Amino acid sequence: AMATAGPRSFSAAEVRARCAQGACLVSCHRRLYDLSGFVRLHPGGEQLLRRRAGTDVSAALDGPPHRHSANARRWLEQYYVGEIEPGDEQGFAAPNPAAMAQLCAWYWDGLWVPQHYNHCLLPQDLVDWQKPLLWQVGYLGEKYDEWVHQPVDRPIRLFHSDFLEFLSKTAWYVVFMVWTPVVLYLSWVSYTSLAQGNTRLFSSFTTEYSIPVHKYYFPFIFLLGMILWSLLEYLIHRFVFHMKPPASNYYLITLHFLLHGQHHKSPFDSSRLVFPPVPASLVIGFFYGVLRLLLPEVLGLSVFVGGLCGYVIYDMMHYYLHYGSPKKGTYLYGLKAYHVKHHFEHQKSGFGISTRFWDYPFRTLIPEETFKKED
């Protein structure tokens, strides 16, 4: 049998030449990582590359390291390309024994836009990535929960059928283009219907004491719908998306992976960060039917359209938290860091996406101390 080839060796001169050509290479204890795809689309990454062109990028990473999880270290290993030749470590711009920790610190500071799918460098996995995953994960059994919470940077295929695969994926702007006109149209319908003055609350129970609902109430009803959506978002994320399926139940494991497990396994698959319109329309239609049963038609529609607007904001926010670059110190920066922690370290808490509000009363807030720097 042929012997397995060992890691490739790189000389200091070769590393410098690749950096001069625009590559982003980081070394740690002679291990070399190619992060070119990781930083290329990030404005801060481009600035760093211009500032340190032709040198060891790890020397430009300033400040003490943040706390970082085992998943963050495991994530970095996906970009491993080989070893620096013995004795050549001294040829770099600065010694870098803490390069991995510094890289994680830079990562937590918002550098979260990797699009470099390196298939050959991933460790041996429990599934065949060359085949659709949806029908494989159910066989992982007791290994599924740990496996699905070890994120990788590669695209996922769910179905054998090209048509079903197409329906399961979408670009972020499609959600905005499809549902924003619906929100605007239904808002107009709701307001003009309320303006007719025929809508009364509790009219099905009592005529004498029913409450008229004027058109001026529409903004408040709309806002109520958005608030109800934010609560529903939290409850679904916590109790449905993050349920732990029984290890013996193939179908519940498969369902969990279809609903949300796929996103935690590959959090940077940009085509799976928002809810595709076709399956979304079925869920949205269900909630509309529920509101129609509980409230007068126009009132139910007004609450529904507020909730639909909240959903659109939620999906756009979710995409931005993965691929956006908010300014440090802003609310969105904190929310992005919060969501990063949810994916890589605290999968059983931090369920708020568009807001952290509901994590407070339900006591699922990620502890603040996990965001502090280590001395």
mmCIF file of C-alpha atoms in Angstrom:
data_model
loop_
_atom_site.group_PDB
_atom_site.id
_atom_site.type_symbol
_atom_site.label_atom_id
_atom_site.label_comp_id
_atom_site.label_asym_id
_atom_site.label_seq_id
_atom_site.Cartn_x
_atom_site.Cartn_y
_atom_site.Cartn_z
ATOM 1 C CA ALA A 1 0.000 0.000 0.000
ATOM 2 C CA MET A 2 1.201 3.487 -0.768
ATOM 3 C CA ALA A 3 2.230 5.620 2.199
ATOM 4 C CA THR A 4 0.081 8.665 2.929
ATOM 5 C CA ALA A 5 1.833 11.886 1.926
ATOM 6 C CA GLY A 6 2.795 14.117 4.839
ATOM 7 C CA PRO A 7 2.145 17.852 5.111
ATOM 8 C CA ARG A 8 3.787 20.067 2.531
ATOM 9 C CA SER A 9 6.794 22.121 3.608
ATOM 10 C CA PHE A 10 7.090 25.845 2.883
ATOM 11 C CA SER A 11 10.235 27.917 3.017
ATOM 12 C CA ALA A 12 10.206 31.455 4.415
ATOM 13 C CA ALA A 13 11.006 32.770 0.953
ATOM 14 C CA GLU A 14 8.024 30.923 -0.575
ATOM 15 C CA VAL A 15 5.687 32.250 2.115
ATOM 16 C CA ARG A 16 6.910 35.819 1.509
ATOM 17 C CA ALA A 17 6.461 35.424 -2.224
ATOM 18 C CA ARG A 18 2.862 34.241 -1.798
ATOM 19 C CA CYS A 19 2.109 37.115 0.582
ATOM 20 C CA ALA A 20 3.568 39.569 -1.936
ATOM 21 C CA GLN A 21 1.095 38.188 -4.491
ATOM 22 C CA GLY A 22 -1.806 39.004 -2.157
ATOM 23 C CA ALA A 23 -2.156 35.837 -0.062
ATOM 24 C CA CYS A 24 -2.931 35.990 3.662
ATOM 25 C CA LEU A 25 -0.787 33.441 5.513
ATOM 26 C CA VAL A 26 -0.599 32.936 9.263
ATOM 27 C CA SER A 27 1.898 30.716 11.068
ATOM 28 C CA CYS A 28 1.778 29.207 14.535
ATOM 29 C CA HIS A 29 4.454 26.833 15.833
ATOM 30 C CA ARG A 30 5.546 26.117 12.248
ATOM 31 C CA ARG A 31 1.966 25.283 11.175
ATOM 32 C CA LEU A 32 0.901 27.430 8.219
ATOM 33 C CA TYR A 33 -2.675 28.549 7.500
ATOM 34 C CA ASP A 34 -3.911 30.142 4.275
ATOM 35 C CA LEU A 35 -6.646 32.629 5.210
ATOM 36 C CA SER A 36 -6.825 34.388 1.848
ATOM 37 C CA GLY A 37 -10.465 33.512 1.272
ATOM 38 C CA PHE A 38 -11.296 34.250 4.898
ATOM 39 C CA VAL A 39 -10.252 37.907 4.791
ATOM 40 C CA ARG A 40 -10.615 38.872 1.145
ATOM 41 C CA LEU A 41 -14.190 40.138 1.305
ATOM 42 C CA HIS A 42 -13.829 41.943 4.636
ATOM 43 C CA PRO A 43 -12.894 45.658 4.539
ATOM 44 C CA GLY A 44 -10.696 45.345 7.620
ATOM 45 C CA GLY A 45 -8.986 42.337 6.111
ATOM 46 C CA GLU A 46 -8.154 44.212 2.935
ATOM 47 C CA GLN A 47 -6.699 47.098 4.947
ATOM 48 C CA LEU A 48 -4.582 44.709 6.970
ATOM 49 C CA LEU A 49 -3.282 43.014 3.843
ATOM 50 C CA ARG A 50 -2.311 46.346 2.306
ATOM 51 C CA ARG A 51 -0.585 47.415 5.526
ATOM 52 C CA ARG A 52 1.371 44.179 5.956
ATOM 53 C CA ALA A 53 1.837 43.118 2.330
ATOM 54 C CA GLY A 54 4.709 40.660 1.985
ATOM 55 C CA THR A 55 5.025 39.913 5.712
ATOM 56 C CA ASP A 56 3.638 37.462 8.205
ATOM 57 C CA VAL A 57 0.107 38.708 8.779
ATOM 58 C CA SER A 58 0.031 37.404 12.348
ATOM 59 C CA ALA A 59 2.556 40.092 13.304
ATOM 60 C CA ALA A 60 -0.078 42.740 12.545
ATOM 61 C CA LEU A 61 -2.649 41.351 14.938
ATOM 62 C CA ASP A 62 -2.564 43.670 17.924
ATOM 63 C CA GLY A 63 -3.984 43.502 21.445
ATOM 64 C CA PRO A 64 -4.460 40.730 23.966
ATOM 65 C CA PRO A 65 -6.419 37.663 22.844
ATOM 66 C CA HIS A 66 -10.117 37.196 23.572
ATOM 67 C CA ARG A 67 -11.543 34.079 25.061
ATOM 68 C CA HIS A 68 -12.114 31.616 22.259
ATOM 69 C CA SER A 69 -13.765 28.225 22.107
ATOM 70 C CA ALA A 70 -12.517 24.858 20.933
ATOM 71 C CA ASN A 71 -14.772 25.326 17.916
ATOM 72 C CA ALA A 72 -12.831 28.476 16.972
ATOM 73 C CA ARG A 73 -9.549 26.564 17.088
ATOM 74 C CA ARG A 74 -11.089 23.681 15.155
ATOM 75 C CA TRP A 75 -12.409 26.168 12.609
ATOM 76 C CA LEU A 76 -8.918 27.519 11.947
ATOM 77 C CA GLU A 77 -7.629 24.025 11.167
ATOM 78 C CA GLN A 78 -9.737 23.991 8.002
ATOM 79 C CA TYR A 79 -7.254 26.422 6.468
ATOM 80 C CA TYR A 80 -4.118 24.439 7.339
ATOM 81 C CA VAL A 81 -1.860 24.045 4.284
ATOM 82 C CA GLY A 82 1.418 22.678 5.643
ATOM 83 C CA GLU A 83 4.520 23.189 7.763
ATOM 84 C CA ILE A 84 7.246 25.834 7.647
ATOM 85 C CA GLU A 85 10.645 24.288 6.996
ATOM 86 C CA PRO A 86 12.714 23.793 10.174
ATOM 87 C CA GLY A 87 14.899 26.774 10.905
ATOM 88 C CA ASP A 88 12.946 29.142 8.649
ATOM 89 C CA GLU A 89 10.614 30.319 11.407
ATOM 90 C CA GLN A 90 13.138 33.036 12.267
ATOM 91 C CA GLY A 91 12.790 34.501 8.786
ATOM 92 C CA PHE A 92 9.462 36.150 9.519
ATOM 93 C CA ALA A 93 8.850 39.741 10.513
ATOM 94 C CA ALA A 94 8.181 38.887 14.149
ATOM 95 C CA PRO A 95 7.963 35.779 16.331
ATOM 96 C CA ASN A 96 4.400 34.544 16.549
ATOM 97 C CA PRO A 97 3.894 31.826 19.185
ATOM 98 C CA ALA A 98 0.483 33.363 19.994
ATOM 99 C CA ALA A 99 -0.646 33.680 16.384
ATOM 100 C CA MET A 100 -3.600 31.349 16.756
ATOM 101 C CA ALA A 101 -4.923 33.169 19.825
ATOM 102 C CA GLN A 102 -4.361 36.524 18.131
ATOM 103 C CA LEU A 103 -6.166 35.310 15.054
ATOM 104 C CA CYS A 104 -9.134 34.317 17.202
ATOM 105 C CA ALA A 105 -9.074 37.783 18.796
ATOM 106 C CA TRP A 106 -9.219 39.323 15.332
ATOM 107 C CA TYR A 107 -11.991 36.878 14.460
ATOM 108 C CA TRP A 108 -14.120 37.874 17.440
ATOM 109 C CA ASP A 109 -13.630 41.520 16.512
ATOM 110 C CA GLY A 110 -15.980 40.999 13.601
ATOM 111 C CA LEU A 111 -13.918 39.287 10.898
ATOM 112 C CA TRP A 112 -16.611 36.802 10.004
ATOM 113 C CA VAL A 113 -16.906 36.608 6.240
ATOM 114 C CA PRO A 114 -15.148 33.408 5.160
ATOM 115 C CA GLN A 115 -15.900 32.107 1.673
ATOM 116 C CA HIS A 116 -12.896 29.829 1.188
ATOM 117 C CA TYR A 117 -14.241 26.292 0.927
ATOM 118 C CA ASN A 118 -11.237 23.993 1.289
ATOM 119 C CA HIS A 119 -12.533 20.454 0.904
ATOM 120 C CA CYS A 120 -9.256 18.542 0.997
ATOM 121 C CA LEU A 121 -8.052 19.838 4.367
ATOM 122 C CA LEU A 122 -11.040 18.917 6.521
ATOM 123 C CA PRO A 123 -10.634 16.179 9.125
ATOM 124 C CA GLN A 124 -12.336 12.862 8.562
ATOM 125 C CA ASP A 125 -16.078 13.307 9.029
ATOM 126 C CA LEU A 126 -19.010 11.080 9.917
ATOM 127 C CA VAL A 127 -20.876 11.758 6.671
ATOM 128 C CA ASP A 128 -20.087 11.634 2.959
ATOM 129 C CA TRP A 129 -19.960 15.281 1.851
ATOM 130 C CA GLN A 130 -20.079 14.222 -1.785
ATOM 131 C CA LYS A 131 -23.671 13.053 -1.289
ATOM 132 C CA PRO A 132 -26.815 14.856 -0.008
ATOM 133 C CA LEU A 133 -26.652 15.094 3.778
ATOM 134 C CA LEU A 134 -30.337 15.111 4.689
ATOM 135 C CA TRP A 135 -30.746 11.353 4.395
ATOM 136 C CA GLN A 136 -27.432 10.605 6.150
ATOM 137 C CA VAL A 137 -27.648 12.568 9.409
ATOM 138 C CA GLY A 138 -30.416 10.442 10.912
ATOM 139 C CA TYR A 139 -27.998 7.518 11.117
ATOM 140 C CA LEU A 140 -25.565 9.471 13.327
ATOM 141 C CA GLY A 141 -27.726 8.709 16.355
ATOM 142 C CA GLU A 142 -26.103 9.777 19.619
ATOM 143 C CA LYS A 143 -23.228 11.378 17.694
ATOM 144 C CA TYR A 144 -25.524 13.820 15.881
ATOM 145 C CA ASP A 145 -25.799 16.540 18.542
ATOM 146 C CA GLU A 146 -22.046 16.909 18.952
ATOM 147 C CA TRP A 147 -21.400 16.638 15.199
ATOM 148 C CA VAL A 148 -23.949 19.270 14.182
ATOM 149 C CA HIS A 149 -22.467 21.791 16.639
ATOM 150 C CA GLN A 150 -18.958 21.488 15.204
ATOM 151 C CA PRO A 151 -19.187 24.070 12.382
ATOM 152 C CA VAL A 152 -17.392 23.791 9.060
ATOM 153 C CA ASP A 153 -16.810 26.216 6.218
ATOM 154 C CA ARG A 154 -18.260 24.472 3.185
ATOM 155 C CA PRO A 155 -21.549 24.394 1.259
ATOM 156 C CA ILE A 156 -24.229 21.836 2.070
ATOM 157 C CA ARG A 157 -26.379 19.866 -0.336
ATOM 158 C CA LEU A 158 -29.570 18.496 1.186
ATOM 159 C CA PHE A 159 -31.506 16.736 -1.580
ATOM 160 C CA HIS A 160 -30.813 14.423 -4.505
ATOM 161 C CA SER A 161 -33.434 16.295 -6.551
ATOM 162 C CA ASP A 162 -32.108 19.473 -8.199
ATOM 163 C CA PHE A 163 -35.598 21.007 -7.977
ATOM 164 C CA LEU A 164 -35.945 20.417 -4.229
ATOM 165 C CA GLU A 165 -32.390 21.628 -3.714
ATOM 166 C CA PHE A 166 -33.253 24.817 -5.610
ATOM 167 C CA LEU A 167 -36.301 25.412 -3.393
ATOM 168 C CA SER A 168 -34.218 24.940 -0.238
ATOM 169 C CA LYS A 169 -31.766 27.744 -1.055
ATOM 170 C CA THR A 170 -32.074 31.454 -1.735
ATOM 171 C CA ALA A 171 -30.111 34.693 -1.825
ATOM 172 C CA TRP A 172 -30.783 37.185 0.964
ATOM 173 C CA TYR A 173 -32.203 39.885 -1.326
ATOM 174 C CA VAL A 174 -34.890 37.529 -2.664
ATOM 175 C CA VAL A 175 -36.594 37.573 0.744
ATOM 176 C CA PHE A 176 -36.630 41.370 0.723
ATOM 177 C CA MET A 177 -37.864 41.563 -2.883
ATOM 178 C CA VAL A 178 -40.657 39.013 -2.374
ATOM 179 C CA TRP A 179 -42.083 40.056 0.998
ATOM 180 C CA THR A 180 -41.593 43.831 1.126
ATOM 181 C CA PRO A 181 -44.240 44.500 -1.585
ATOM 182 C CA VAL A 182 -46.595 42.156 0.306
ATOM 183 C CA VAL A 183 -46.027 44.111 3.543
ATOM 184 C CA LEU A 184 -46.669 47.440 1.793
ATOM 185 C CA TYR A 185 -49.806 46.216 0.019
ATOM 186 C CA LEU A 186 -51.340 44.564 3.094
ATOM 187 C CA SER A 187 -50.545 47.648 5.186
ATOM 188 C CA TRP A 188 -52.499 49.776 2.730
ATOM 189 C CA VAL A 189 -55.400 47.276 2.732
ATOM 190 C CA SER A 190 -55.465 47.195 6.539
ATOM 191 C CA TYR A 191 -55.370 50.971 6.945
ATOM 192 C CA THR A 192 -58.043 51.701 4.350
ATOM 193 C CA SER A 193 -60.283 48.975 5.801
ATOM 194 C CA LEU A 194 -59.943 50.419 9.301
ATOM 195 C CA ALA A 195 -60.696 53.874 7.865
ATOM 196 C CA GLN A 196 -64.184 52.680 6.931
ATOM 197 C CA GLY A 197 -65.018 52.554 10.655
ATOM 198 C CA ASN A 198 -66.676 49.134 10.619
ATOM 199 C CA THR A 199 -64.127 47.225 12.691
ATOM 200 C CA ARG A 200 -65.032 46.566 16.345
ATOM 201 C CA LEU A 201 -63.171 44.452 18.886
ATOM 202 C CA PHE A 202 -65.197 41.848 20.852
ATOM 203 C CA SER A 203 -68.200 42.330 18.569
ATOM 204 C CA SER A 204 -68.655 38.564 18.324
ATOM 205 C CA PHE A 205 -69.197 38.411 22.118
ATOM 206 C CA THR A 206 -71.141 41.584 22.840
ATOM 207 C CA THR A 207 -72.612 44.273 20.624
ATOM 208 C CA GLU A 208 -73.224 46.805 23.362
ATOM 209 C CA TYR A 209 -69.705 46.845 24.765
ATOM 210 C CA SER A 210 -67.669 46.183 21.621
ATOM 211 C CA ILE A 211 -64.736 48.551 21.065
ATOM 212 C CA PRO A 212 -64.367 50.458 17.777
ATOM 213 C CA VAL A 213 -60.926 50.218 16.177
ATOM 214 C CA HIS A 214 -60.057 53.460 14.345
ATOM 215 C CA LYS A 215 -57.541 53.872 11.528
ATOM 216 C CA TYR A 216 -55.278 55.830 13.870
ATOM 217 C CA TYR A 217 -54.697 52.630 15.816
ATOM 218 C CA PHE A 218 -53.063 50.927 12.837
ATOM 219 C CA PRO A 219 -49.425 51.889 13.686
ATOM 220 C CA PHE A 220 -49.849 50.520 17.210
ATOM 221 C CA ILE A 221 -51.461 47.297 15.973
ATOM 222 C CA PHE A 222 -48.657 46.987 13.411
ATOM 223 C CA LEU A 223 -46.071 47.434 16.180
ATOM 224 C CA LEU A 224 -47.880 44.843 18.299
ATOM 225 C CA GLY A 225 -47.510 42.407 15.416
ATOM 226 C CA MET A 226 -43.771 43.065 15.273
ATOM 227 C CA ILE A 227 -43.437 42.501 19.024
ATOM 228 C CA LEU A 228 -45.417 39.262 18.819
ATOM 229 C CA TRP A 229 -43.164 38.136 15.971
ATOM 230 C CA SER A 230 -40.031 38.809 18.050
ATOM 231 C CA LEU A 231 -41.449 36.592 20.815
ATOM 232 C CA LEU A 232 -42.418 33.915 18.305
ATOM 233 C CA GLU A 233 -38.938 34.134 16.761
ATOM 234 C CA TYR A 234 -37.393 33.458 20.172
ATOM 235 C CA LEU A 235 -39.722 30.566 21.003
ATOM 236 C CA ILE A 236 -39.240 28.864 17.639
ATOM 237 C CA HIS A 237 -35.479 29.308 17.755
ATOM 238 C CA ARG A 238 -35.206 27.940 21.274
ATOM 239 C CA PHE A 239 -37.775 25.151 21.418
ATOM 240 C CA VAL A 240 -38.003 23.991 17.787
ATOM 241 C CA PHE A 241 -34.699 24.853 16.109
ATOM 242 C CA HIS A 242 -32.673 23.878 19.176
ATOM 243 C CA MET A 243 -34.564 20.855 20.333
ATOM 244 C CA LYS A 244 -32.310 17.862 20.976
ATOM 245 C CA PRO A 245 -33.818 15.053 18.905
ATOM 246 C CA PRO A 246 -33.773 11.579 20.475
ATOM 247 C CA ALA A 247 -30.706 9.668 19.312
ATOM 248 C CA SER A 248 -32.906 6.710 18.350
ATOM 249 C CA ASN A 249 -35.316 8.721 16.177
ATOM 250 C CA TYR A 250 -34.029 8.927 12.596
ATOM 251 C CA TYR A 251 -36.899 11.153 11.439
ATOM 252 C CA LEU A 252 -36.642 13.771 14.211
ATOM 253 C CA ILE A 253 -32.887 14.060 13.639
ATOM 254 C CA THR A 254 -33.529 14.526 9.926
ATOM 255 C CA LEU A 255 -36.219 17.130 10.639
ATOM 256 C CA HIS A 256 -33.939 19.028 13.022
ATOM 257 C CA PHE A 257 -31.151 19.131 10.449
ATOM 258 C CA LEU A 258 -33.561 20.358 7.773
ATOM 259 C CA LEU A 259 -34.988 23.112 9.990
ATOM 260 C CA HIS A 260 -31.836 24.441 11.630
ATOM 261 C CA GLY A 261 -29.070 21.892 12.118
ATOM 262 C CA GLN A 262 -27.736 22.541 8.619
ATOM 263 C CA HIS A 263 -27.216 26.200 9.545
ATOM 264 C CA HIS A 264 -25.205 25.382 12.654
ATOM 265 C CA LYS A 265 -23.117 22.831 10.757
ATOM 266 C CA SER A 266 -22.282 25.296 7.975
ATOM 267 C CA PRO A 267 -22.986 28.821 9.293
ATOM 268 C CA PHE A 268 -21.340 30.525 6.305
ATOM 269 C CA ASP A 269 -23.307 28.856 3.535
ATOM 270 C CA SER A 270 -24.737 32.145 2.276
ATOM 271 C CA SER A 271 -27.543 30.475 0.310
ATOM 272 C CA ARG A 272 -28.998 29.004 3.522
ATOM 273 C CA LEU A 273 -28.987 32.004 5.857
ATOM 274 C CA VAL A 274 -32.542 33.158 5.096
ATOM 275 C CA PHE A 275 -35.825 31.275 4.702
ATOM 276 C CA PRO A 276 -36.592 30.439 1.020
ATOM 277 C CA PRO A 277 -39.901 32.034 -0.127
ATOM 278 C CA VAL A 278 -41.697 28.827 -1.144
ATOM 279 C CA PRO A 279 -41.495 26.962 2.195
ATOM 280 C CA ALA A 280 -41.773 30.314 4.016
ATOM 281 C CA SER A 281 -45.110 31.017 2.315
ATOM 282 C CA LEU A 282 -46.550 27.813 3.805
ATOM 283 C CA VAL A 283 -45.511 28.780 7.338
ATOM 284 C CA ILE A 284 -46.636 32.395 6.882
ATOM 285 C CA GLY A 285 -49.995 31.209 5.538
ATOM 286 C CA PHE A 286 -50.469 29.018 8.605
ATOM 287 C CA PHE A 287 -49.932 31.930 11.008
ATOM 288 C CA TYR A 288 -52.271 34.126 8.976
ATOM 289 C CA GLY A 289 -54.977 31.472 9.290
ATOM 290 C CA VAL A 290 -54.490 31.333 13.065
ATOM 291 C CA LEU A 291 -54.872 35.122 13.374
ATOM 292 C CA ARG A 292 -58.008 35.038 11.202
ATOM 293 C CA LEU A 293 -59.550 32.566 13.643
ATOM 294 C CA LEU A 294 -58.639 34.585 16.735
ATOM 295 C CA LEU A 295 -59.331 38.171 15.627
ATOM 296 C CA PRO A 296 -61.730 40.128 13.409
ATOM 297 C CA GLU A 297 -60.586 39.994 9.782
ATOM 298 C CA VAL A 298 -59.100 43.488 9.447
ATOM 299 C CA LEU A 299 -57.609 43.453 12.947
ATOM 300 C CA GLY A 300 -56.032 40.067 12.342
ATOM 301 C CA LEU A 301 -54.624 41.298 9.037
ATOM 302 C CA SER A 302 -53.124 44.371 10.730
ATOM 303 C CA VAL A 303 -51.374 42.243 13.359
ATOM 304 C CA PHE A 304 -50.265 39.809 10.659
ATOM 305 C CA VAL A 305 -48.665 42.449 8.454
ATOM 306 C CA GLY A 306 -46.715 43.815 11.436
ATOM 307 C CA GLY A 307 -45.479 40.318 12.169
ATOM 308 C CA LEU A 308 -44.555 39.801 8.516
ATOM 309 C CA CYS A 309 -42.526 43.003 8.590
ATOM 310 C CA GLY A 310 -40.803 41.745 11.733
ATOM 311 C CA TYR A 311 -39.961 38.508 9.935
ATOM 312 C CA VAL A 312 -38.372 40.358 6.999
ATOM 313 C CA ILE A 313 -36.286 42.456 9.414
ATOM 314 C CA TYR A 314 -35.287 39.270 11.252
ATOM 315 C CA ASP A 315 -34.080 37.508 8.098
ATOM 316 C CA MET A 316 -32.169 40.564 6.880
ATOM 317 C CA MET A 317 -30.644 40.994 10.336
ATOM 318 C CA HIS A 318 -29.622 37.348 10.476
ATOM 319 C CA TYR A 319 -27.803 37.607 7.163
ATOM 320 C CA TYR A 320 -26.071 40.809 8.265
ATOM 321 C CA LEU A 321 -24.913 39.254 11.527
ATOM 322 C CA HIS A 322 -23.088 36.616 9.474
ATOM 323 C CA TYR A 323 -21.741 38.721 6.600
ATOM 324 C CA GLY A 324 -21.922 42.336 7.744
ATOM 325 C CA SER A 325 -19.114 44.456 9.202
ATOM 326 C CA PRO A 326 -20.697 46.714 11.851
ATOM 327 C CA LYS A 327 -18.582 49.413 13.433
ATOM 328 C CA LYS A 328 -17.006 48.453 16.740
ATOM 329 C CA GLY A 329 -18.958 49.735 19.727
ATOM 330 C CA THR A 330 -22.318 49.918 17.936
ATOM 331 C CA TYR A 331 -25.458 47.960 18.833
ATOM 332 C CA LEU A 332 -25.106 45.798 15.711
ATOM 333 C CA TYR A 333 -21.477 45.057 16.570
ATOM 334 C CA GLY A 334 -22.544 43.756 19.979
ATOM 335 C CA LEU A 335 -25.386 41.758 18.439
ATOM 336 C CA LYS A 336 -23.006 40.220 15.904
ATOM 337 C CA ALA A 337 -20.553 39.188 18.640
ATOM 338 C CA TYR A 338 -23.510 37.772 20.579
ATOM 339 C CA HIS A 339 -24.601 35.652 17.626
ATOM 340 C CA VAL A 340 -21.036 34.465 17.015
ATOM 341 C CA LYS A 341 -20.928 33.219 20.594
ATOM 342 C CA HIS A 342 -24.239 31.414 20.052
ATOM 343 C CA HIS A 343 -22.816 29.525 17.065
ATOM 344 C CA PHE A 344 -19.383 28.668 18.398
ATOM 345 C CA GLU A 345 -19.653 28.378 22.157
ATOM 346 C CA HIS A 346 -23.147 28.835 23.649
ATOM 347 C CA GLN A 347 -25.548 26.921 21.399
ATOM 348 C CA LYS A 348 -27.999 26.417 24.283
ATOM 349 C CA SER A 349 -28.399 30.124 25.019
ATOM 350 C CA GLY A 350 -28.389 33.438 23.168
ATOM 351 C CA PHE A 351 -31.460 32.686 21.045
ATOM 352 C CA GLY A 352 -32.289 36.306 20.187
ATOM 353 C CA ILE A 353 -31.250 37.399 16.704
ATOM 354 C CA SER A 354 -32.976 40.666 15.863
ATOM 355 C CA THR A 355 -33.023 41.509 19.599
ATOM 356 C CA ARG A 356 -31.630 40.072 22.826
ATOM 357 C CA PHE A 357 -34.699 41.254 24.770
ATOM 358 C CA TRP A 358 -36.410 37.882 25.277
ATOM 359 C CA ASP A 359 -33.187 36.258 26.497
ATOM 360 C CA TYR A 360 -33.502 38.346 29.668
ATOM 361 C CA PRO A 361 -36.924 37.240 31.013
ATOM 362 C CA PHE A 362 -36.365 33.638 29.854
ATOM 363 C CA ARG A 363 -32.876 33.575 31.436
ATOM 364 C CA THR A 364 -31.020 32.398 28.345
ATOM 365 C CA LEU A 365 -28.703 35.386 28.072
ATOM 366 C CA ILE A 366 -25.081 34.624 27.220
ATOM 367 C CA PRO A 367 -22.979 35.771 30.221
ATOM 368 C CA GLU A 368 -21.302 39.130 29.676
ATOM 369 C CA GLU A 369 -17.972 37.890 31.042
ATOM 370 C CA THR A 370 -17.530 35.615 28.027
ATOM 371 C CA PHE A 371 -17.062 38.715 25.886
ATOM 372 C CA LYS A 372 -14.285 40.218 28.013
ATOM 373 C CA LYS A 373 -10.666 40.008 27.004
ATOM 374 C CA GLU A 374 -8.277 37.850 28.936
ATOM 375 C CA ASP A 375 -5.297 39.507 30.595
#
